[in-house]
Amino acid sequence: MASARVVFWAVCVLRVALATVYFQEEFIDGERWRNRWVQSTNDSQFGHFRLSSGKCYGHKEKDKGLQTTQNGRFYAISARFKPFSNKGKTLVIQYTVKHEQKMDCGGGYIKVFPADMDQKNLNGKSQYYIMFGPDICGFDIKQVHVILHFKNQYHSNKKPIRCKVDGFTHLYTLILRPDLTYEVKIDGQAIESGSIEYDWNLTSLKKMEKSSAESKDWEQEKEDKPQDWEKHFLDASAGKPSDWNSELDGDWQAPMLQKPPYQDGLKPEGIDKDVWLHQKMKNTNYLTEYDLSEFENIGAIGLELWQVRSGTIFDNFLITDDEEYAENFGKATWGETKGPEREMDDIQAKEEIKKAREEDEEEMLMDKFDGKENVFKRFHRKNEL
């Protein structure tokens, strides 16, 4: 395990010139995490977090993270970092989550916020840029949310992405690329990918914007037509006659043509397309106005969620612009403790089975003893009679 971490940090040093790490949190400095994370005071009934590795872990210290502690509560906590824009860059958001309580209903997702978010007042109405992670409730809801804030609205990925439902730690990764592609990974494996434009139903918004832009152009064109439609213009298709004598006839000028009366949707015959003055390039600004995965002022990450039963542990938070760095970070954290965690779970399961068997045997012996004692009492009572 130690050697793997040495290799990881060596890779990190080599990639430092390429990768930008905007936020990274492993909770390896004990209770100092309270200096970086701010509990919301918006509601006095908000649940509280504690630092814990839980009952089952791969490494007692390295697996410590923020754990929910109270049943039937909303939770709201966040950490701030230096604001940045991901314009023209890849954005990678990654963290680990473990539902040690075998989640029946509640969230395990994270939110990425604008830098001006009020941490002390964080609540369910606080605007966020991205919401990502698992959400479980009953038999119907077992999904990974990927919600993007765009044009003052929240848009969910239309593809169903199933989350993990067991009690082990899992690594969740979201990748948003500047070419408008995305990828969702669980435990380092890609489970969904595609186009942000199409998988978030944003094409309809673009069509609406395109229609609006073209409509504005058409309205402007209609306003222009009455003013200049009857004007004359040079016949560009005409040529100087071969017998034209400039010294005798003067400078040759092309004849003037008059535009015919305007008819909606019809182009007058005899007018070459190269000199049709009313042909305009269509507005293409709507394409560049839609930065579907770009956020100008990213500056905070947080947990704002509801849980019926508490016990979830959040750890190994990372926001970066480098996919390879995120992959290596995942291997050096979750990758190193996932195996030992399952081994510990197996040991605990065997111990529980052994304990249950011993309790059953003890109960059977007690029942057997009670039976003999009752027989003895009945025999003794019979002799007395």
Coordinates of C-alpha atoms in Angstrom, one line a residue:
M1 CA 0.0 0.0 0.0
A2 CA 2.8 2.4 0.9
S3 CA 4.7 1.7 -2.3
A4 CA 1.6 2.4 -4.4
R5 CA 1.2 5.8 -2.7
V6 CA 4.9 6.6 -3.4
V7 CA 4.3 5.8 -7.1
F8 CA 1.2 8.0 -7.1
W9 CA 2.8 11.0 -5.7
A10 CA 5.7 10.6 -8.1
V11 CA 3.3 10.6 -11.0
C12 CA 1.6 13.7 -9.5
V13 CA 5.0 15.5 -9.4
L14 CA 5.6 14.7 -13.1
R15 CA 2.1 15.9 -14.0
V16 CA 2.1 19.1 -11.9
A17 CA 2.9 21.2 -15.0
L18 CA -0.1 19.7 -16.8
A19 CA -2.8 19.1 -14.2
T20 CA -4.6 21.8 -12.2
V21 CA -6.1 20.6 -8.9
Y22 CA -8.7 23.0 -7.8
F23 CA -9.8 21.1 -4.7
Q24 CA -8.6 17.9 -3.0
E25 CA -9.8 16.6 0.4
E26 CA -8.8 13.3 2.1
F27 CA -9.4 14.3 5.8
I28 CA -6.0 13.0 6.8
D29 CA -5.3 15.8 9.4
G30 CA -7.8 14.8 12.0
E31 CA -10.2 17.4 13.3
R32 CA -8.6 20.2 11.3
W33 CA -11.2 19.5 8.7
R34 CA -13.5 21.8 10.7
N35 CA -11.4 24.8 9.7
R36 CA -12.1 24.1 6.0
W37 CA -15.7 22.9 6.0
V38 CA -18.6 25.1 7.1
Q39 CA -21.8 23.7 8.6
S40 CA -24.9 25.6 7.5
T41 CA -26.9 27.3 10.2
N42 CA -29.9 28.0 7.9
D43 CA -31.9 25.4 9.9
S44 CA -31.3 24.4 13.5
Q45 CA -32.6 20.9 12.6
F46 CA -29.9 20.2 10.1
G47 CA -28.0 17.0 10.9
H48 CA -24.4 17.0 12.0
F49 CA -21.3 15.3 10.5
R50 CA -18.5 13.6 12.3
L51 CA -15.1 12.3 11.0
S52 CA -15.3 8.5 10.9
S53 CA -14.0 5.5 9.0
G54 CA -17.1 3.5 10.0
K55 CA -17.4 0.0 11.3
C56 CA -15.8 -1.6 8.3
Y57 CA -12.8 -0.1 6.6
G58 CA -9.7 -0.8 4.6
H59 CA -7.5 1.5 6.7
K60 CA -8.7 3.1 9.9
E61 CA -7.1 6.5 9.2
K62 CA -7.1 6.8 5.4
D63 CA -10.8 5.8 5.2
K64 CA -12.0 8.5 7.5
G65 CA -14.5 10.9 6.0
L66 CA -17.6 13.0 6.7
Q67 CA -20.3 10.7 8.1
T68 CA -23.9 11.6 8.7
T69 CA -25.0 10.9 12.3
Q70 CA -28.7 11.6 12.7
N71 CA -31.7 9.8 11.2
G72 CA -34.4 11.6 9.4
R73 CA -32.5 14.8 8.8
F74 CA -31.4 17.3 6.1
Y75 CA -27.7 17.9 5.9
A76 CA -25.9 21.0 4.6
I77 CA -22.1 21.5 4.7
S78 CA -19.6 23.0 2.3
A79 CA -16.0 23.9 1.6
R80 CA -14.6 26.8 -0.4
F81 CA -11.7 27.0 -2.8
K82 CA -10.1 29.6 -5.2
P83 CA -12.7 30.4 -7.8
F84 CA -12.0 29.3 -11.4
S85 CA -13.6 28.9 -14.8
N86 CA -13.5 25.7 -16.7
K87 CA -14.1 27.4 -20.1
G88 CA -12.2 25.5 -22.7
K89 CA -11.0 22.9 -20.2
T90 CA -12.0 19.5 -19.0
L91 CA -13.7 19.4 -15.7
V92 CA -13.3 16.2 -13.5
I93 CA -15.3 15.8 -10.3
Q94 CA -14.6 12.8 -8.1
Y95 CA -15.3 11.5 -4.6
T96 CA -16.0 8.3 -2.7
V97 CA -19.2 7.4 -0.8
K98 CA -20.1 4.5 1.4
H99 CA -23.7 3.8 2.6
E100 CA -22.6 1.8 5.6
Q101 CA -26.2 1.7 6.9
K102 CA -27.4 -0.1 3.7
M103 CA -29.3 3.0 2.5
D104 CA -33.0 2.7 2.2
C105 CA -33.9 6.3 1.3
G106 CA -31.5 9.2 1.0
G107 CA -29.0 11.1 -1.0
G108 CA -25.3 10.4 -1.5
Y109 CA -24.6 13.1 -4.1
I110 CA -22.5 16.2 -4.0
K111 CA -23.0 19.7 -5.4
V112 CA -20.6 22.2 -7.0
F113 CA -21.5 25.8 -6.3
P114 CA -20.7 29.3 -7.5
A115 CA -18.0 31.1 -5.5
D116 CA -20.5 33.6 -4.1
M117 CA -22.6 30.9 -2.4
D118 CA -23.4 31.8 1.2
Q119 CA -22.0 28.8 3.2
K120 CA -23.7 29.7 6.4
N121 CA -27.0 29.9 4.7
L122 CA -26.7 26.8 2.5
N123 CA -30.0 25.0 1.9
G124 CA -32.1 23.2 -0.7
K125 CA -32.8 26.5 -2.5
S126 CA -29.1 27.5 -2.9
Q127 CA -28.2 27.7 -6.6
Y128 CA -25.6 25.2 -7.7
Y129 CA -23.8 24.5 -11.0
I130 CA -23.6 20.7 -10.9
M131 CA -25.2 17.9 -8.8
F132 CA -23.6 14.5 -9.1
G133 CA -23.9 11.2 -7.3
P134 CA -26.1 8.4 -6.1
D135 CA -29.7 8.8 -4.9
I136 CA -31.6 5.8 -3.4
C137 CA -35.2 5.6 -2.2
G138 CA -37.1 2.3 -2.0
F139 CA -37.2 -0.1 -4.9
D140 CA -37.8 2.5 -7.6
I141 CA -35.0 5.1 -7.2
K142 CA -31.5 3.8 -7.5
Q143 CA -29.9 6.3 -9.8
V144 CA -26.8 8.5 -10.3
H145 CA -27.9 12.1 -10.7
V146 CA -26.0 14.3 -13.2
I147 CA -27.8 17.7 -13.2
L148 CA -26.4 20.8 -14.9
H149 CA -27.5 24.4 -14.3
F150 CA -28.0 26.1 -17.7
K151 CA -30.0 29.1 -18.8
N152 CA -31.3 29.6 -15.2
Q153 CA -32.7 26.0 -15.2
Y154 CA -31.6 22.6 -13.9
H155 CA -31.3 19.9 -16.5
S156 CA -31.0 16.2 -15.8
N157 CA -29.3 13.6 -17.9
K158 CA -32.1 11.7 -19.7
K159 CA -30.2 8.4 -19.6
P160 CA -30.9 6.2 -16.5
I161 CA -27.7 5.5 -14.6
R162 CA -27.9 2.9 -11.9
C163 CA -25.9 3.5 -8.7
K164 CA -24.3 1.0 -6.3
V165 CA -26.6 -0.1 -3.5
D166 CA -24.4 -2.2 -1.2
G167 CA -22.6 -1.1 2.0
F168 CA -19.1 -0.8 0.5
T169 CA -17.1 2.3 -0.5
H170 CA -17.5 3.3 -4.2
L171 CA -15.6 5.8 -6.3
Y172 CA -17.8 8.2 -8.4
T173 CA -16.3 10.2 -11.3
L174 CA -17.9 12.8 -13.6
I175 CA -16.0 14.1 -16.6
L176 CA -17.2 17.1 -18.6
R177 CA -15.1 17.9 -21.7
P178 CA -14.9 21.1 -23.8
D179 CA -16.0 19.2 -26.9
L180 CA -19.4 18.7 -25.2
T181 CA -18.8 15.0 -24.4
Y182 CA -19.1 13.5 -20.9
E183 CA -18.4 10.4 -19.0
V184 CA -19.6 8.9 -15.8
K185 CA -17.5 6.3 -14.0
I186 CA -18.1 4.1 -11.0
D187 CA -15.1 2.4 -9.4
G188 CA -13.0 3.5 -12.3
Q189 CA -15.2 1.9 -15.0
A190 CA -17.2 3.9 -17.5
I191 CA -20.9 3.2 -17.1
E192 CA -22.3 6.0 -19.3
S193 CA -21.0 8.5 -21.8
G194 CA -22.2 10.6 -24.7
S195 CA -23.1 14.1 -25.8
I196 CA -24.0 16.8 -23.3
E197 CA -26.1 18.5 -26.0
Y198 CA -28.3 15.5 -26.7
D199 CA -28.3 13.6 -23.4
W200 CA -29.6 16.6 -21.5
N201 CA -32.3 17.5 -24.0
L202 CA -30.6 20.8 -24.7
T203 CA -31.1 20.5 -28.4
S204 CA -34.7 21.8 -28.0
L205 CA -33.3 24.9 -26.3
K206 CA -30.8 25.5 -29.1
K207 CA -33.6 25.1 -31.7
M208 CA -35.7 27.7 -29.8
E209 CA -32.7 30.0 -29.7
K210 CA -32.0 29.4 -33.4
S211 CA -35.6 30.1 -34.3
S212 CA -35.6 33.3 -32.2
A213 CA -32.3 34.5 -33.9
E214 CA -33.6 33.8 -37.4
S215 CA -36.9 35.5 -36.5
K216 CA -35.1 38.6 -35.4
D217 CA -33.1 38.6 -38.7
W218 CA -36.3 38.2 -40.7
E219 CA -38.1 41.0 -38.8
Q220 CA -35.1 43.3 -39.4
E221 CA -35.1 42.4 -43.1
K222 CA -38.8 43.1 -43.3
E223 CA -38.2 46.5 -41.7
D224 CA -35.5 47.2 -44.3
K225 CA -37.4 46.2 -47.4
P226 CA -39.9 49.1 -47.6
Q227 CA -37.1 51.6 -47.4
D228 CA -34.9 50.3 -50.2
W229 CA -36.9 47.8 -52.2
E230 CA -37.8 50.3 -55.0
K231 CA -34.2 51.5 -55.4
H232 CA -32.2 51.0 -58.6
F233 CA -29.0 49.0 -58.8
L234 CA -26.4 48.3 -61.4
D235 CA -26.9 45.3 -63.7
A236 CA -23.8 43.3 -62.9
S237 CA -24.5 40.8 -65.6
A238 CA -24.2 43.5 -68.3
G239 CA -20.9 43.9 -70.2
K240 CA -19.5 46.8 -72.2
P241 CA -20.4 46.5 -75.9
S242 CA -17.5 45.5 -78.2
D243 CA -18.0 48.6 -80.4
W244 CA -18.0 51.0 -77.5
N245 CA -15.5 53.8 -78.0
S246 CA -14.6 55.5 -74.8
E247 CA -13.1 58.6 -76.5
L248 CA -16.3 59.2 -78.5
D249 CA -18.9 57.7 -76.2
G250 CA -17.4 58.5 -72.8
D251 CA -16.9 56.1 -69.9
W252 CA -19.2 53.1 -70.1
Q253 CA -21.6 52.4 -67.3
A254 CA -23.7 49.4 -66.7
P255 CA -27.4 50.0 -67.1
M256 CA -29.5 50.5 -64.0
L257 CA -32.2 48.0 -63.0
Q258 CA -35.2 48.6 -60.8
K259 CA -36.1 46.0 -58.2
P260 CA -39.6 44.6 -58.9
P261 CA -42.3 44.9 -56.3
Y262 CA -41.6 42.7 -53.2
Q263 CA -43.4 39.4 -53.1
D264 CA -43.1 37.3 -50.0
G265 CA -40.9 34.3 -50.5
L266 CA -40.2 34.9 -54.2
K267 CA -36.9 35.9 -55.7
P268 CA -37.3 38.0 -58.9
E269 CA -36.1 36.4 -62.1
G270 CA -33.2 37.8 -64.0
I271 CA -31.3 39.0 -61.0
D272 CA -28.1 37.1 -60.4
K273 CA -27.7 35.6 -56.9
D274 CA -24.4 37.3 -56.5
V275 CA -25.9 40.7 -56.6
W276 CA -29.1 40.0 -54.7
L277 CA -28.6 42.6 -52.1
H278 CA -31.2 41.2 -49.6
Q279 CA -29.5 37.9 -49.1
K280 CA -28.1 37.9 -45.6
M281 CA -26.0 35.4 -43.6
K282 CA -28.1 33.7 -41.0
N283 CA -27.3 34.5 -37.4
T284 CA -25.1 31.8 -35.9
N285 CA -24.5 33.4 -32.6
Y286 CA -26.8 31.0 -30.9
L287 CA -24.3 28.3 -31.3
T288 CA -21.6 30.1 -29.4
E289 CA -24.0 31.5 -26.8
Y290 CA -24.6 28.0 -25.4
D291 CA -21.7 27.0 -23.2
L292 CA -23.4 23.8 -22.1
S293 CA -20.7 22.6 -19.8
E294 CA -18.8 25.8 -18.9
F295 CA -19.1 27.6 -15.6
E296 CA -17.5 30.9 -15.0
N297 CA -17.2 31.1 -11.2
I298 CA -16.8 27.7 -9.6
G299 CA -15.8 28.2 -6.0
A300 CA -17.3 25.7 -3.5
I301 CA -18.3 22.1 -3.1
G302 CA -20.8 20.7 -0.6
L303 CA -23.3 18.2 0.6
E304 CA -26.9 19.3 0.7
L305 CA -29.1 16.2 1.1
W306 CA -31.7 14.3 3.1
Q307 CA -31.3 10.8 4.7
V308 CA -33.9 8.6 6.5
R309 CA -31.1 6.5 8.1
S310 CA -27.7 8.1 8.7
G311 CA -24.3 6.5 8.4
T312 CA -23.1 7.5 4.9
I313 CA -19.4 8.4 4.7
F314 CA -18.0 10.9 2.1
D315 CA -14.3 11.0 1.3
N316 CA -11.5 11.6 -1.3
F317 CA -13.1 14.7 -2.9
L318 CA -11.3 16.0 -6.0
I319 CA -11.9 18.7 -8.6
T320 CA -9.3 18.9 -11.4
D321 CA -8.9 19.5 -15.1
D322 CA -6.9 16.3 -15.7
E323 CA -8.5 12.9 -16.2
E324 CA -5.3 11.0 -15.7
Y325 CA -4.6 12.7 -12.4
A326 CA -8.1 11.8 -11.2
E327 CA -7.6 8.2 -12.2
N328 CA -4.3 8.0 -10.4
F329 CA -5.7 9.7 -7.3
G330 CA -8.6 7.2 -7.3
K331 CA -6.2 4.3 -7.5
A332 CA -4.0 5.6 -4.6
T333 CA -7.0 6.2 -2.3
W334 CA -10.0 4.0 -2.9
G335 CA -8.0 1.6 -5.0
E336 CA -5.7 0.8 -2.1
T337 CA -8.4 0.3 0.6
K338 CA -11.2 -1.3 -1.3
G339 CA -9.7 -4.8 -1.0
P340 CA -8.9 -4.6 2.7
E341 CA -12.4 -3.2 3.3
R342 CA -14.0 -6.3 1.8
E343 CA -11.6 -8.6 3.7
M344 CA -12.6 -6.9 6.9
D345 CA -16.3 -7.3 6.0
D346 CA -15.8 -11.0 5.4
I347 CA -14.1 -11.4 8.8
Q348 CA -16.9 -9.5 10.5
A349 CA -19.5 -11.5 8.7
K350 CA -17.9 -14.8 9.8
E351 CA -17.7 -13.5 13.4
E352 CA -21.3 -12.5 13.3
I353 CA -22.3 -16.0 12.0
K354 CA -20.2 -17.6 14.7
K355 CA -21.7 -15.4 17.4
A356 CA -25.2 -16.1 16.2
R357 CA -24.5 -19.9 16.2
E358 CA -23.1 -19.8 19.7
E359 CA -26.2 -17.8 20.9
D360 CA -28.4 -20.4 19.2
E361 CA -26.6 -23.3 20.9
E362 CA -26.7 -21.5 24.2
E363 CA -30.4 -21.0 23.8
M364 CA -30.9 -24.7 22.9
L365 CA -29.0 -25.8 26.0
M366 CA -31.0 -23.5 28.2
D367 CA -34.3 -24.9 26.7
K368 CA -33.0 -28.4 27.2
F369 CA -32.0 -27.6 30.8
D370 CA -35.4 -26.0 31.5
G371 CA -37.1 -29.1 30.1
K372 CA -35.1 -31.5 32.4
E373 CA -35.8 -29.2 35.4
N374 CA -39.5 -29.3 34.7
V375 CA -39.5 -33.1 34.4
F376 CA -37.6 -33.3 37.8
K377 CA -40.1 -31.0 39.4
R378 CA -43.1 -33.0 38.2
F379 CA -41.4 -36.3 39.4
H380 CA -40.7 -34.8 42.8
R381 CA -44.2 -33.5 43.2
K382 CA -45.6 -37.0 42.2
N383 CA -43.5 -38.7 45.0
E384 CA -44.7 -36.2 47.6
L385 CA -48.3 -37.2 46.8

